[in-house]
Coordinates of C-alpha atoms in Angstrom, one line a residue:
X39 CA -81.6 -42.5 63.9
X40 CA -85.1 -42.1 65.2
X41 CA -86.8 -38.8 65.8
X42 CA -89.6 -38.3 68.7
X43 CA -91.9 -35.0 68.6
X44 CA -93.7 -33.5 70.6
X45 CA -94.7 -30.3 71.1
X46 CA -92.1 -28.0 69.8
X47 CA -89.6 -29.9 71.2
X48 CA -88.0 -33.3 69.4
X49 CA -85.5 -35.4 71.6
X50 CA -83.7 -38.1 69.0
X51 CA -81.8 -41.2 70.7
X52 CA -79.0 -41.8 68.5
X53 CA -76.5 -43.8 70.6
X54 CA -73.8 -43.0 71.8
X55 CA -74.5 -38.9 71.0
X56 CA -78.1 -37.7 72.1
X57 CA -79.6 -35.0 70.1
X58 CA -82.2 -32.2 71.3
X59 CA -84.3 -30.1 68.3
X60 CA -86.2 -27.3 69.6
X61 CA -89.0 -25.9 67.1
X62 CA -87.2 -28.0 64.6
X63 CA -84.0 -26.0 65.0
X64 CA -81.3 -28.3 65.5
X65 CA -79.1 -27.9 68.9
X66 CA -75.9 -29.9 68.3
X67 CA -74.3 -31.9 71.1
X68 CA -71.1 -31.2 72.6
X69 CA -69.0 -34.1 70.4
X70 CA -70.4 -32.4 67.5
X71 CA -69.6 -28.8 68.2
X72 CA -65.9 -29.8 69.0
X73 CA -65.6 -31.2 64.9
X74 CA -67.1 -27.8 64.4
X75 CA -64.9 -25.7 66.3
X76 CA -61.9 -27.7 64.7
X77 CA -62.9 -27.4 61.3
X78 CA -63.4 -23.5 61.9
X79 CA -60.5 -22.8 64.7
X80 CA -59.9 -19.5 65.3
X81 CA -63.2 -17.9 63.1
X82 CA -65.5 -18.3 65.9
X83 CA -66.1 -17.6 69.4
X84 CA -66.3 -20.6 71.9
X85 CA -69.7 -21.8 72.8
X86 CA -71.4 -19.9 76.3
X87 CA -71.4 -22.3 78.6
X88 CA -74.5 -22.3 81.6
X89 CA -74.1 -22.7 85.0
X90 CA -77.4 -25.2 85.3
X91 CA -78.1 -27.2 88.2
X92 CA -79.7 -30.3 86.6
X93 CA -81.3 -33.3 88.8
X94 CA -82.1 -36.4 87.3
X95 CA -84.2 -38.8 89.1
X96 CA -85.4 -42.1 88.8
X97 CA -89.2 -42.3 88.4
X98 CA -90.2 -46.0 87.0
X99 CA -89.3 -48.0 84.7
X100 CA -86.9 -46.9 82.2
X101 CA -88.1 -43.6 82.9
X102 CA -86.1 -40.5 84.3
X103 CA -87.3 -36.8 85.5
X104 CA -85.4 -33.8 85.0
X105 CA -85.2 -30.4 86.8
X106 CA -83.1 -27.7 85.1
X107 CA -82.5 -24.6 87.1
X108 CA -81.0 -21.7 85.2
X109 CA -79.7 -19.1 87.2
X110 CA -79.9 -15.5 86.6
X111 CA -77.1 -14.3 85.4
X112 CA -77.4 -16.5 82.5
X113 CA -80.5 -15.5 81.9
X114 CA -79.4 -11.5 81.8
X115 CA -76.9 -13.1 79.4
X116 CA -79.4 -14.4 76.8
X117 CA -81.3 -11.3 77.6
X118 CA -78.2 -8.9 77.0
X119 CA -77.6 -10.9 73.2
X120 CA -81.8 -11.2 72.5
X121 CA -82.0 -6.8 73.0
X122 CA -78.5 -5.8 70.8
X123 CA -80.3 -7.8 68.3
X124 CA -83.7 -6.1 68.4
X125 CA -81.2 -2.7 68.3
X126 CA -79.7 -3.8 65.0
X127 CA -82.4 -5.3 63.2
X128 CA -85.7 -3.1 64.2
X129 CA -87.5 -0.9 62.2
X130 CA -88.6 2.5 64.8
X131 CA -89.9 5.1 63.5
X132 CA -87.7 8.6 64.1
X133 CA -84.4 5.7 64.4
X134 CA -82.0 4.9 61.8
X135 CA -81.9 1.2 61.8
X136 CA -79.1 -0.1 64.2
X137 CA -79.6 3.4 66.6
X138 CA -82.3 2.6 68.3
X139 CA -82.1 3.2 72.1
X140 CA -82.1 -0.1 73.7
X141 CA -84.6 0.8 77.0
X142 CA -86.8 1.6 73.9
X143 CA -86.3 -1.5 72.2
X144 CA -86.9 -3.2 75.7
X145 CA -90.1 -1.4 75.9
X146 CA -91.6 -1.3 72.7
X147 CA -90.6 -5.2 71.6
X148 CA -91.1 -6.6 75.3
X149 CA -92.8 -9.9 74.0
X150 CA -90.6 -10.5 70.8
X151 CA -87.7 -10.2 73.8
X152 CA -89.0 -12.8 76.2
X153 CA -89.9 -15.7 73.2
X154 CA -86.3 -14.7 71.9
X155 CA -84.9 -15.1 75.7
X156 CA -86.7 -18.5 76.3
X157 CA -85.5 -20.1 73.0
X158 CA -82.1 -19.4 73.9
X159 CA -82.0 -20.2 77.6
X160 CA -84.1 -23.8 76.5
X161 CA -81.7 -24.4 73.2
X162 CA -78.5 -23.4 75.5
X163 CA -79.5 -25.5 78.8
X164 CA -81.1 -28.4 76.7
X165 CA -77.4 -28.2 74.7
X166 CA -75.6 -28.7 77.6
X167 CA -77.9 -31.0 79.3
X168 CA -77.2 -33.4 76.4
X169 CA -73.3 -32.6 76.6
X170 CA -73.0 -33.6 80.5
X171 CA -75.3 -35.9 81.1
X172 CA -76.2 -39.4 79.2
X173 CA -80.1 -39.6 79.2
X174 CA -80.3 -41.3 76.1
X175 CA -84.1 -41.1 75.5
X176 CA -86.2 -43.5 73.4
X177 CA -89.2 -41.8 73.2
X178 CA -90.9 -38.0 73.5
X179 CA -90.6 -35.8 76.7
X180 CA -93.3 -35.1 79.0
X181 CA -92.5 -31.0 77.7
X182 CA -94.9 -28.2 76.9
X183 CA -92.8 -25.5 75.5
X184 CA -95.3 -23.0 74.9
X185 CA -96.5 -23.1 79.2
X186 CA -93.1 -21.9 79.9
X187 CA -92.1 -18.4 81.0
X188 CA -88.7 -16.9 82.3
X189 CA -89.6 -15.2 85.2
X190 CA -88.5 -10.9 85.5
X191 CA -86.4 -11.6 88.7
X192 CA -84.6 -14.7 90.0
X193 CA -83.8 -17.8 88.4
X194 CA -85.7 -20.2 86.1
X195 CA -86.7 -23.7 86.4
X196 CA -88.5 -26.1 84.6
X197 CA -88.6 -30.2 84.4
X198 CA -89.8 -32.9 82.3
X199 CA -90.4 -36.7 82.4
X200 CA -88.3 -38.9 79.6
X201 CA -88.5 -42.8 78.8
X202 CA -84.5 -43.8 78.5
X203 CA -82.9 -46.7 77.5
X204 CA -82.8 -49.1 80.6
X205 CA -79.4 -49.9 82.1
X206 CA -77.9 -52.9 82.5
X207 CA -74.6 -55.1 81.8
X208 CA -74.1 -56.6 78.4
X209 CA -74.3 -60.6 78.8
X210 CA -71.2 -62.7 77.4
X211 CA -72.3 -63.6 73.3
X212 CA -68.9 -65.1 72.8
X213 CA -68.4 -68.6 71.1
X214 CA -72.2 -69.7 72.2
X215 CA -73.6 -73.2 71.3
X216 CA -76.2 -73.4 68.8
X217 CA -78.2 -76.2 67.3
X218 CA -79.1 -75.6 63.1
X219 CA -81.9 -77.0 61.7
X220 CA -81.5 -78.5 58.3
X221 CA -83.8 -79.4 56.1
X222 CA -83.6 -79.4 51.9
X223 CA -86.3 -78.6 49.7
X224 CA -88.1 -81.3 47.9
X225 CA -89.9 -81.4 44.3
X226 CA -93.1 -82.0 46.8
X227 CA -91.9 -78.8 49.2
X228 CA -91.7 -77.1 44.9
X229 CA -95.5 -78.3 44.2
X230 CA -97.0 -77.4 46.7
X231 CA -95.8 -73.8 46.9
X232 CA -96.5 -73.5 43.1
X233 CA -100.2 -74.6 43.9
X234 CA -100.3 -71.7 46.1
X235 CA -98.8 -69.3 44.1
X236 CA -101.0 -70.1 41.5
X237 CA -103.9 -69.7 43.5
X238 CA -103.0 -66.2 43.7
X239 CA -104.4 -66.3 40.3
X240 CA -107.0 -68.7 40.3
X241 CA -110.8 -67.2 39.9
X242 CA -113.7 -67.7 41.9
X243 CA -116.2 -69.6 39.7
X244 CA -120.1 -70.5 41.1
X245 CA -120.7 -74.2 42.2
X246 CA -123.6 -75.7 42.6
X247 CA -123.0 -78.5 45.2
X248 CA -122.0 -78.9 48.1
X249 CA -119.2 -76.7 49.1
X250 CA -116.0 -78.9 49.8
X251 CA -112.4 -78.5 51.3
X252 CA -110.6 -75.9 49.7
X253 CA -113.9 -74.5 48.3
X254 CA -115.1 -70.8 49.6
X255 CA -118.4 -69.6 51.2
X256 CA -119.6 -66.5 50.5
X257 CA -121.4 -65.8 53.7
X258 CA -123.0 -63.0 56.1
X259 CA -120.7 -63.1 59.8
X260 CA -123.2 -61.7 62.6
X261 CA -121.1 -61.9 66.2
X262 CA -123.1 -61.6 69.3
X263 CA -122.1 -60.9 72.3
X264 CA -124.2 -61.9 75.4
X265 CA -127.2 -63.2 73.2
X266 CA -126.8 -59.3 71.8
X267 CA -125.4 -58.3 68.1
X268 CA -122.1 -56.8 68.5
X269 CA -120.7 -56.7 64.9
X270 CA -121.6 -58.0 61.9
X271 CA -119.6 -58.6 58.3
X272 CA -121.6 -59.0 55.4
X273 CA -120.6 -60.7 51.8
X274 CA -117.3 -62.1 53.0
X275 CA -115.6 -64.6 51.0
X276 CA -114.3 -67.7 53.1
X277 CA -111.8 -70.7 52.3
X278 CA -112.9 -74.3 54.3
X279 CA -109.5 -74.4 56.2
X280 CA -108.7 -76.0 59.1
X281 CA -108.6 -72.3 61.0
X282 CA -110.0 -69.0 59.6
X283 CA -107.8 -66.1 61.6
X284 CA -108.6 -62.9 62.3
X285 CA -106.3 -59.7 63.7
X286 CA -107.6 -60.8 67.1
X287 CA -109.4 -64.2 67.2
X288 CA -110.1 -67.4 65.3
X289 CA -112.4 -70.6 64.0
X290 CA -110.9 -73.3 63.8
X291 CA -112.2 -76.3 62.8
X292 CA -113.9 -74.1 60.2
X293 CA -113.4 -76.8 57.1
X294 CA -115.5 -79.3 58.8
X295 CA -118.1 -77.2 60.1
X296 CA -118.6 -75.8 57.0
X297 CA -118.3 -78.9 55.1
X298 CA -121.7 -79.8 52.3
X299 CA -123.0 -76.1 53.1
X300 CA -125.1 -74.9 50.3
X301 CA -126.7 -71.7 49.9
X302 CA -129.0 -71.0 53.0
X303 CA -126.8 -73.1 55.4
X304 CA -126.4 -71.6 58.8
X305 CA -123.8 -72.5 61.3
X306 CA -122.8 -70.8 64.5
X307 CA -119.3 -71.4 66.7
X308 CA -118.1 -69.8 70.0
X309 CA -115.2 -67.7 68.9
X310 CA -113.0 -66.0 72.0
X311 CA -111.1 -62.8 71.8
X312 CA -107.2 -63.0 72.2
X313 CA -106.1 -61.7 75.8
X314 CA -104.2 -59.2 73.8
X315 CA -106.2 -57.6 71.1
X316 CA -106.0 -54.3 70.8
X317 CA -109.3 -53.0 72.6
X318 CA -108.8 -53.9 76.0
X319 CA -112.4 -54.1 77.2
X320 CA -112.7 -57.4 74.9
X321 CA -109.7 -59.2 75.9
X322 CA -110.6 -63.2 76.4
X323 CA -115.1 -62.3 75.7
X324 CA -116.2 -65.2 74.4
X325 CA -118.6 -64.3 71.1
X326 CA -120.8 -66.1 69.2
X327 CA -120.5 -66.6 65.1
X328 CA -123.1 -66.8 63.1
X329 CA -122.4 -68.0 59.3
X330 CA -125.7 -67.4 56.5
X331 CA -124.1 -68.9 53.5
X332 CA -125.4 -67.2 50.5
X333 CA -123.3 -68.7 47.9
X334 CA -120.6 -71.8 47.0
X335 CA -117.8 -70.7 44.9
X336 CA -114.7 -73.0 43.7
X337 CA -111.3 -72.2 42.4
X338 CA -110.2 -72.5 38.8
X339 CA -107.0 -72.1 38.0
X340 CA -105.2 -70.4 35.5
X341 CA -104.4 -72.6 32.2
X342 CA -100.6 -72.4 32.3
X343 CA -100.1 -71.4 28.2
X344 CA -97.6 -69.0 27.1
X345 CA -99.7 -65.8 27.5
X346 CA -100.1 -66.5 31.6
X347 CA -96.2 -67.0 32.0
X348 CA -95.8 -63.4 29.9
X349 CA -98.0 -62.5 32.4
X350 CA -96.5 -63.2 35.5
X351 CA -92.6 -62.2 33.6
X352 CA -91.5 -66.2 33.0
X353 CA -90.8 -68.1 30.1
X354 CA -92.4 -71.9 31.1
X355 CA -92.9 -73.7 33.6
X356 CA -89.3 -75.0 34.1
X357 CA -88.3 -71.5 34.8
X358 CA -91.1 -70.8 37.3
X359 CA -90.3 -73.8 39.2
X360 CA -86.7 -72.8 39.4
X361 CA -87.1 -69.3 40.8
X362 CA -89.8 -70.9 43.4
X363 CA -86.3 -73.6 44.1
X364 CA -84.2 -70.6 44.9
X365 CA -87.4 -68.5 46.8
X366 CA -87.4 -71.8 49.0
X367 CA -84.2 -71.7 49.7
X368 CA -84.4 -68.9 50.7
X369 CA -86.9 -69.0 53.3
X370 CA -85.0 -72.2 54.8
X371 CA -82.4 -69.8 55.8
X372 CA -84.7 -67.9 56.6
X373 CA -85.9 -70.8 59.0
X374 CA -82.4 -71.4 60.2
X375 CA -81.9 -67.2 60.5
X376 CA -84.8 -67.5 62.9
X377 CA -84.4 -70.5 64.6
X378 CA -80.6 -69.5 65.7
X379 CA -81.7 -66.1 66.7
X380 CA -84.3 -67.3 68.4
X381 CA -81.3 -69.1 70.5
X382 CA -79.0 -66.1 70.4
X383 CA -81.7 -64.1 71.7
X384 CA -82.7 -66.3 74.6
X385 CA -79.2 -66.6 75.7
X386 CA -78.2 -62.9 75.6
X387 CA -81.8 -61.9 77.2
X388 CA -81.6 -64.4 80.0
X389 CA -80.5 -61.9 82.4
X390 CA -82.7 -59.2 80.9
X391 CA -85.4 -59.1 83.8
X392 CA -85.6 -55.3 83.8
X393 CA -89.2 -54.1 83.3
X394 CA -90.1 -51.5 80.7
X395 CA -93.1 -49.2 81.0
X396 CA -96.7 -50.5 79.1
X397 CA -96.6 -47.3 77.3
X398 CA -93.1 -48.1 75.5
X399 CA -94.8 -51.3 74.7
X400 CA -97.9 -50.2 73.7
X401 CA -96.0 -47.7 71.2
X402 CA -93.6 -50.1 69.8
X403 CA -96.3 -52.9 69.1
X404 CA -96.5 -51.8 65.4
X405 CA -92.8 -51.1 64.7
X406 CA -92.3 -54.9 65.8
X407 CA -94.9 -55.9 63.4
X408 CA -93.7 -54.2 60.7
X409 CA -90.0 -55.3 61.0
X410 CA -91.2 -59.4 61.3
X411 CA -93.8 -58.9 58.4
X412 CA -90.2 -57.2 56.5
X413 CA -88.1 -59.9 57.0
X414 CA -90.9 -62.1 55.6
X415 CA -91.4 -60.3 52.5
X416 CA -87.8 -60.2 52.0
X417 CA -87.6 -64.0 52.0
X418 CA -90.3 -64.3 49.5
X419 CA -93.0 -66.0 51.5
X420 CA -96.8 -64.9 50.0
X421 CA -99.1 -62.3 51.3
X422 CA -101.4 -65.3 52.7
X423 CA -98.4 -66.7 54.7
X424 CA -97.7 -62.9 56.1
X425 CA -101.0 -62.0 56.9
X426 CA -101.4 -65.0 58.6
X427 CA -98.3 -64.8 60.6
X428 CA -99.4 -61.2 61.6
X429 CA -102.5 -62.3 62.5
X430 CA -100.9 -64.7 64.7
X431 CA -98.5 -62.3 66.4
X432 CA -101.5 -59.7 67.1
X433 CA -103.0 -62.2 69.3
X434 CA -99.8 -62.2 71.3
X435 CA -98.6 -58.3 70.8
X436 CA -97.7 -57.3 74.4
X437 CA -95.8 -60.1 75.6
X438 CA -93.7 -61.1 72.2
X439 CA -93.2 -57.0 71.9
X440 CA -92.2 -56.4 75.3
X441 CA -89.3 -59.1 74.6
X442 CA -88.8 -58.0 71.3
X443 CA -87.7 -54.5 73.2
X444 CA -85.8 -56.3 75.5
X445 CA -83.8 -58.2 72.4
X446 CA -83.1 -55.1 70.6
X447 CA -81.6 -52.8 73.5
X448 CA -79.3 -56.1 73.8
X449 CA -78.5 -55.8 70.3
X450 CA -78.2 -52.5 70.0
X451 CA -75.6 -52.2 72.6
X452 CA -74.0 -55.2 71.0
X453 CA -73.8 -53.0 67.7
X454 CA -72.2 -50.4 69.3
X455 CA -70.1 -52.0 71.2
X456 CA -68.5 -53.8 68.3
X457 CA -69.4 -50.7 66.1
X458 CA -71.5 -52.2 63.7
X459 CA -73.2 -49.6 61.8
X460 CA -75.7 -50.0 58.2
X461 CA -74.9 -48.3 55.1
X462 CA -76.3 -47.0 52.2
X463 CA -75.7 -50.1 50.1
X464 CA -76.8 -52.1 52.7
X465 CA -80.2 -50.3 52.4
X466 CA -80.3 -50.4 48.6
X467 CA -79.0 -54.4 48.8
X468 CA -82.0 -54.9 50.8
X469 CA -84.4 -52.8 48.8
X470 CA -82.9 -54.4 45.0
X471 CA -83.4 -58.0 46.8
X472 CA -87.2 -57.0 47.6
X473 CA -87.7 -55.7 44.5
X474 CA -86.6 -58.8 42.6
X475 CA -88.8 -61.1 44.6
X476 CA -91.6 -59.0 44.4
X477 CA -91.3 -58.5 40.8
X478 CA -90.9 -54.5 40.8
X479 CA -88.9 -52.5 40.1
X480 CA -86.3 -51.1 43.3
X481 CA -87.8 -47.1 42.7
X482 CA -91.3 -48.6 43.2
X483 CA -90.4 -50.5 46.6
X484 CA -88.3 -47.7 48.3
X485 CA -91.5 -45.1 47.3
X486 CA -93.9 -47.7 48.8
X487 CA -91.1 -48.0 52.2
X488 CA -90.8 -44.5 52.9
X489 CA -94.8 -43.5 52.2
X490 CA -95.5 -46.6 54.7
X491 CA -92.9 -45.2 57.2
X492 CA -90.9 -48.8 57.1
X493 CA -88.0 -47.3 55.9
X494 CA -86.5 -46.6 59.2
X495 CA -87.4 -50.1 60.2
X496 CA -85.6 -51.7 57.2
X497 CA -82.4 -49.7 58.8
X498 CA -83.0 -50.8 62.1
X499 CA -83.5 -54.5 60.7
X500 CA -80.4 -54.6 59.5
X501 CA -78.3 -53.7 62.0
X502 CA -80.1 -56.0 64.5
X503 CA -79.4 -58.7 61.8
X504 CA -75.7 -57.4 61.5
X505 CA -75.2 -58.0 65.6
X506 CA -76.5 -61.5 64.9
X507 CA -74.8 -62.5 62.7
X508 CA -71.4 -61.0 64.4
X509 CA -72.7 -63.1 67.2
X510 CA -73.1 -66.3 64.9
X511 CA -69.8 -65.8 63.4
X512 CA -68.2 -67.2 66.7
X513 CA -70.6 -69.6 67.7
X514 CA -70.6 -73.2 67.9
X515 CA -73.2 -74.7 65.5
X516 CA -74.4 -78.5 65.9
X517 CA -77.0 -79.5 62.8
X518 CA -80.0 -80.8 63.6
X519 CA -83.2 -82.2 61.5
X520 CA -85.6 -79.1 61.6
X521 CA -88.9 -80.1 63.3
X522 CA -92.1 -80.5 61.1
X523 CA -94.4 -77.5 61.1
X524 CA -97.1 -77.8 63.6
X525 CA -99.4 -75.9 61.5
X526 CA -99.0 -76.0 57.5
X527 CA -99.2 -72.1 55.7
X528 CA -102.6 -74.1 53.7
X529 CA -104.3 -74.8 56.7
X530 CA -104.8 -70.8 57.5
X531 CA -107.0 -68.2 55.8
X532 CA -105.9 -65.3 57.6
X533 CA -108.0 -62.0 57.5
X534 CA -107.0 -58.5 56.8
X535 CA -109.3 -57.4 59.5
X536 CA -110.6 -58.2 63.3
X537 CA -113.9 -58.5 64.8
X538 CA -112.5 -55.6 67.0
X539 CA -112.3 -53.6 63.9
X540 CA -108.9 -52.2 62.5
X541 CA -107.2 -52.8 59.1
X542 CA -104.0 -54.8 58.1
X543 CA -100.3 -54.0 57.8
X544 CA -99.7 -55.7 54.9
X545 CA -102.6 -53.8 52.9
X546 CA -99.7 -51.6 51.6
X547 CA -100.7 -48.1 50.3
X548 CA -100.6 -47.7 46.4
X549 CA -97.6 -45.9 45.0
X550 CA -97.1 -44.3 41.7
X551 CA -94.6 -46.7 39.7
X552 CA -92.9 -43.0 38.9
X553 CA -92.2 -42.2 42.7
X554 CA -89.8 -39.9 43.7
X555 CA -87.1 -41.9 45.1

């Protein structure tokens, strides 16, 4: 269940029931109430029911406006209950408390009367609102609470905007065909990701020659922009890759460019903003790099004795190689995970041509970072390979989040449709999993979730993964070789930063190992 606020008001989209808060007090929906009024049958008075007029238009995209007109005599209702409880509960000097005259208590408590009468007349007509009619927002009204006012005669009105869930028929996702790519993990595939894990470790020593592949510059970036400076980053540390990637742009090519530098060596390259970076005024400017090398540095790695694998929690190398084995494994069906929803998705979205509105897109960009970069740490692939991947999807974030939206309203009818829901354990499973691949401890990695605001991601995550996976169950696999990666994870030195500015997801905020839970 997500929660949207604005204002004073909250609308939460929690399919099938939708919820209305109003100054955080909680206005139960109509499904709810009827538990209630079983559980306490005969105790309480049934609920006042409005006699609202409500129109609900069409306005754009996934995007509704509502007019609510309350008539009067509901209002003199609300009016009648907000007065006989001025009567009992104010203090009047001369007046025993409870025998206060009530045209005094209209008079002397006028404004305490009409913020009492709104609140009801909005939590009442917002109730029943949510009871008759299935709105089922996504995101925050377009509602200012506080520029209301019921008026002293007639009736009262008052209308908002709201971005809904879009409509549309649920596509068959029975028994589809799907090709699985196989591939097994080789002693080489082991190497080679225990390089890079050491090189987590490794220390940046001084070198005096030339700097070489795999060594790093430590240089002064100026970018210019029309022969003017626009940004510059000094003392940053840089790895001769094939392709050095920021948040919204890249070098490639970088390894050879920067190949025999020395200290003093300047280069410059013609870099190009991605059509989709986050400030829109640079979308696709071309800029141009300037690299002052100031110093050659090499990597040395840790000696692999006894006190390094205490370090890292391993007893030899045997054992280090066998839990990289499994982490590999892992990340093959992670491949495979991918690659077949990648083929579920396209098949069940085929018909999804309904647009949605740039703000919904623009507001989700983040949450569809965050769950890609989860699923990732979840099957153990390094910070490197992460950041690089985000990195990657920033430079495409409107167009892979708008069908990312598309993919989970598909889903999410799909789950409740076939009533697939996530549970507790299925949250701690996924935490206790984390935590062993991360090496820390579960308390530590729930703490760092919920201070992040991922933890309602992780829930979301799940049940997406759930619906595909009910989907898989019934479909008709066909193995196939997995194709060879077009770009290896040691080609890339991705960036926590962009030339734009802004800071990286994956810097995750520090947490007290002693949490609260």
């Amino acid at each position: 269940m997500v929660e949207y606020h604005v204002a004073n008001v909250v609308v939460v989209g929690s399919s099938p029931i939708t919820r209305f808060y109003l100054n955080e007090e909680l206005i139960v929906t109509e499904a709810e109430t009827a538990v209630a009024e079983v559980e306490h049958e005969g105790t309480e008075p049934p609920r006042y029911r409005l006699a609202i007029e409500v129109k609900i238009q069409n306005v754009g995209p996934c995007k509704k406006h509502v007019q609510v007109k309350v008539p009067r005599a509901d209002i003199d209702h609300f009016s009648t209950e907000a007065v006989k409880e001025i009567v009992l509960t104010a203090a009047v000097p001369g007046f025993r408390a409870g025998r206060v005259p009530p045209a005094l208590a209209k008079s002397r408590f006028r404004e305490e009367i009409a913020d009492s009468v709104r609140q009801r007349v909005l939590m009442s007509s917002l109730e029943q609102l949510a009871d008759e009619n299935s709105l089922d927002p996504i995101n925050e009204p377009d509602f200012d609470v506080e520029s209301l006012r019921i008026p002293d005669e007639g009736d009262f009105e008052y209308e908002f905007d709201v971005e809904v869930r879009p409509e549309f028929e649920l596509p068959n996702y029975g028994g589809l065909s799907i090709q699985r790519p196989i591939r097994e993990v080789t002693e080489n595939d082991v190497s080679a990701y225990l390089k890079r894990f050491l090189g987590q470790y490794a220390t940046h020593g001084a070198h005096d020659g030339p700097a070489e592949a795999g060594d790093f510059v430590t240089a002064n970036l100026e970018f210019s922009r029309n022969g003017e400076s626009y940004r510059n980053i000094p003392n940053i540390d840089l790895q001769l890759k094939p392709t050095i990637r920021f948040r919204d742009t890249e070098i490639t090519g970088f390894d050879q460019l920067m190949a025999g530098s020395t200290p003093g060596t300047v280069k410059t390259v013609e870099i190009v903003i991605s059509n989709e970076a986050e400030q829109i005024e640079m979308r696709g400017e071309r800029l141009t790099a300037t690299i002052t090398v100031s110093a050659v540095k090499r990597l040395q790695s840790p000696e692999m004795n006894s006190a390094f694998f205490e370090r890292i929690g391993y007893s030899d190398d045997q054992e280090l190689r066998d839990e990289i084995q499994g982490m590999l494994q892992r990340q093959v069906t992670y491949e495979q995970r991918q690659a077949c929803r990648k083929q579920v998705l396209a098949k069940i979205t085929e018909s999804a041509t309904w647009e949605l509105p740039e703000t919904l897109v623009n507001k989700q960009t983040e949450n569809a970072l965050r769950r890609e970069i989860l699923e990732m740490q979840q099957a153990g692939f390094t910070s490197q390979q992460i950041l690089a991947r985000e990195n990657e999807l920033r430079q495409q974030s409107v167009s892979s989040t708008r069908q990312a939206l598309k993919e989970h309203f598909v889903l999410d009818r799909i789950a409740s449709q076939e009533k697939i829901e996530v549970t507790p354990i299925d949250i701690e499973s996924e935490i206790n999993m984390m935590a062993v691949q991360r090496g820390e401890s579960p308390r530590r990695v729930r703490a760092r979730l919920q201070k992040s605001g991922v933890i309602e991601n992780l829930e979301a995550q799940i049940r997406e993964r759930k619906a595909v996976d009910f989907i898989l169950r019934s479909a008709q696999f066909e193995d196939v070789p997995a194709p060879a990666p077009t770009t290896s994870a040691d080609d890339v030195q991705a960036l926590s930063l962009s030339v734009c500015g802004m800071s990286s997801l994956v810097v995750e905020p520090n947490v007290d190992e002693d949490a609260d839970e």
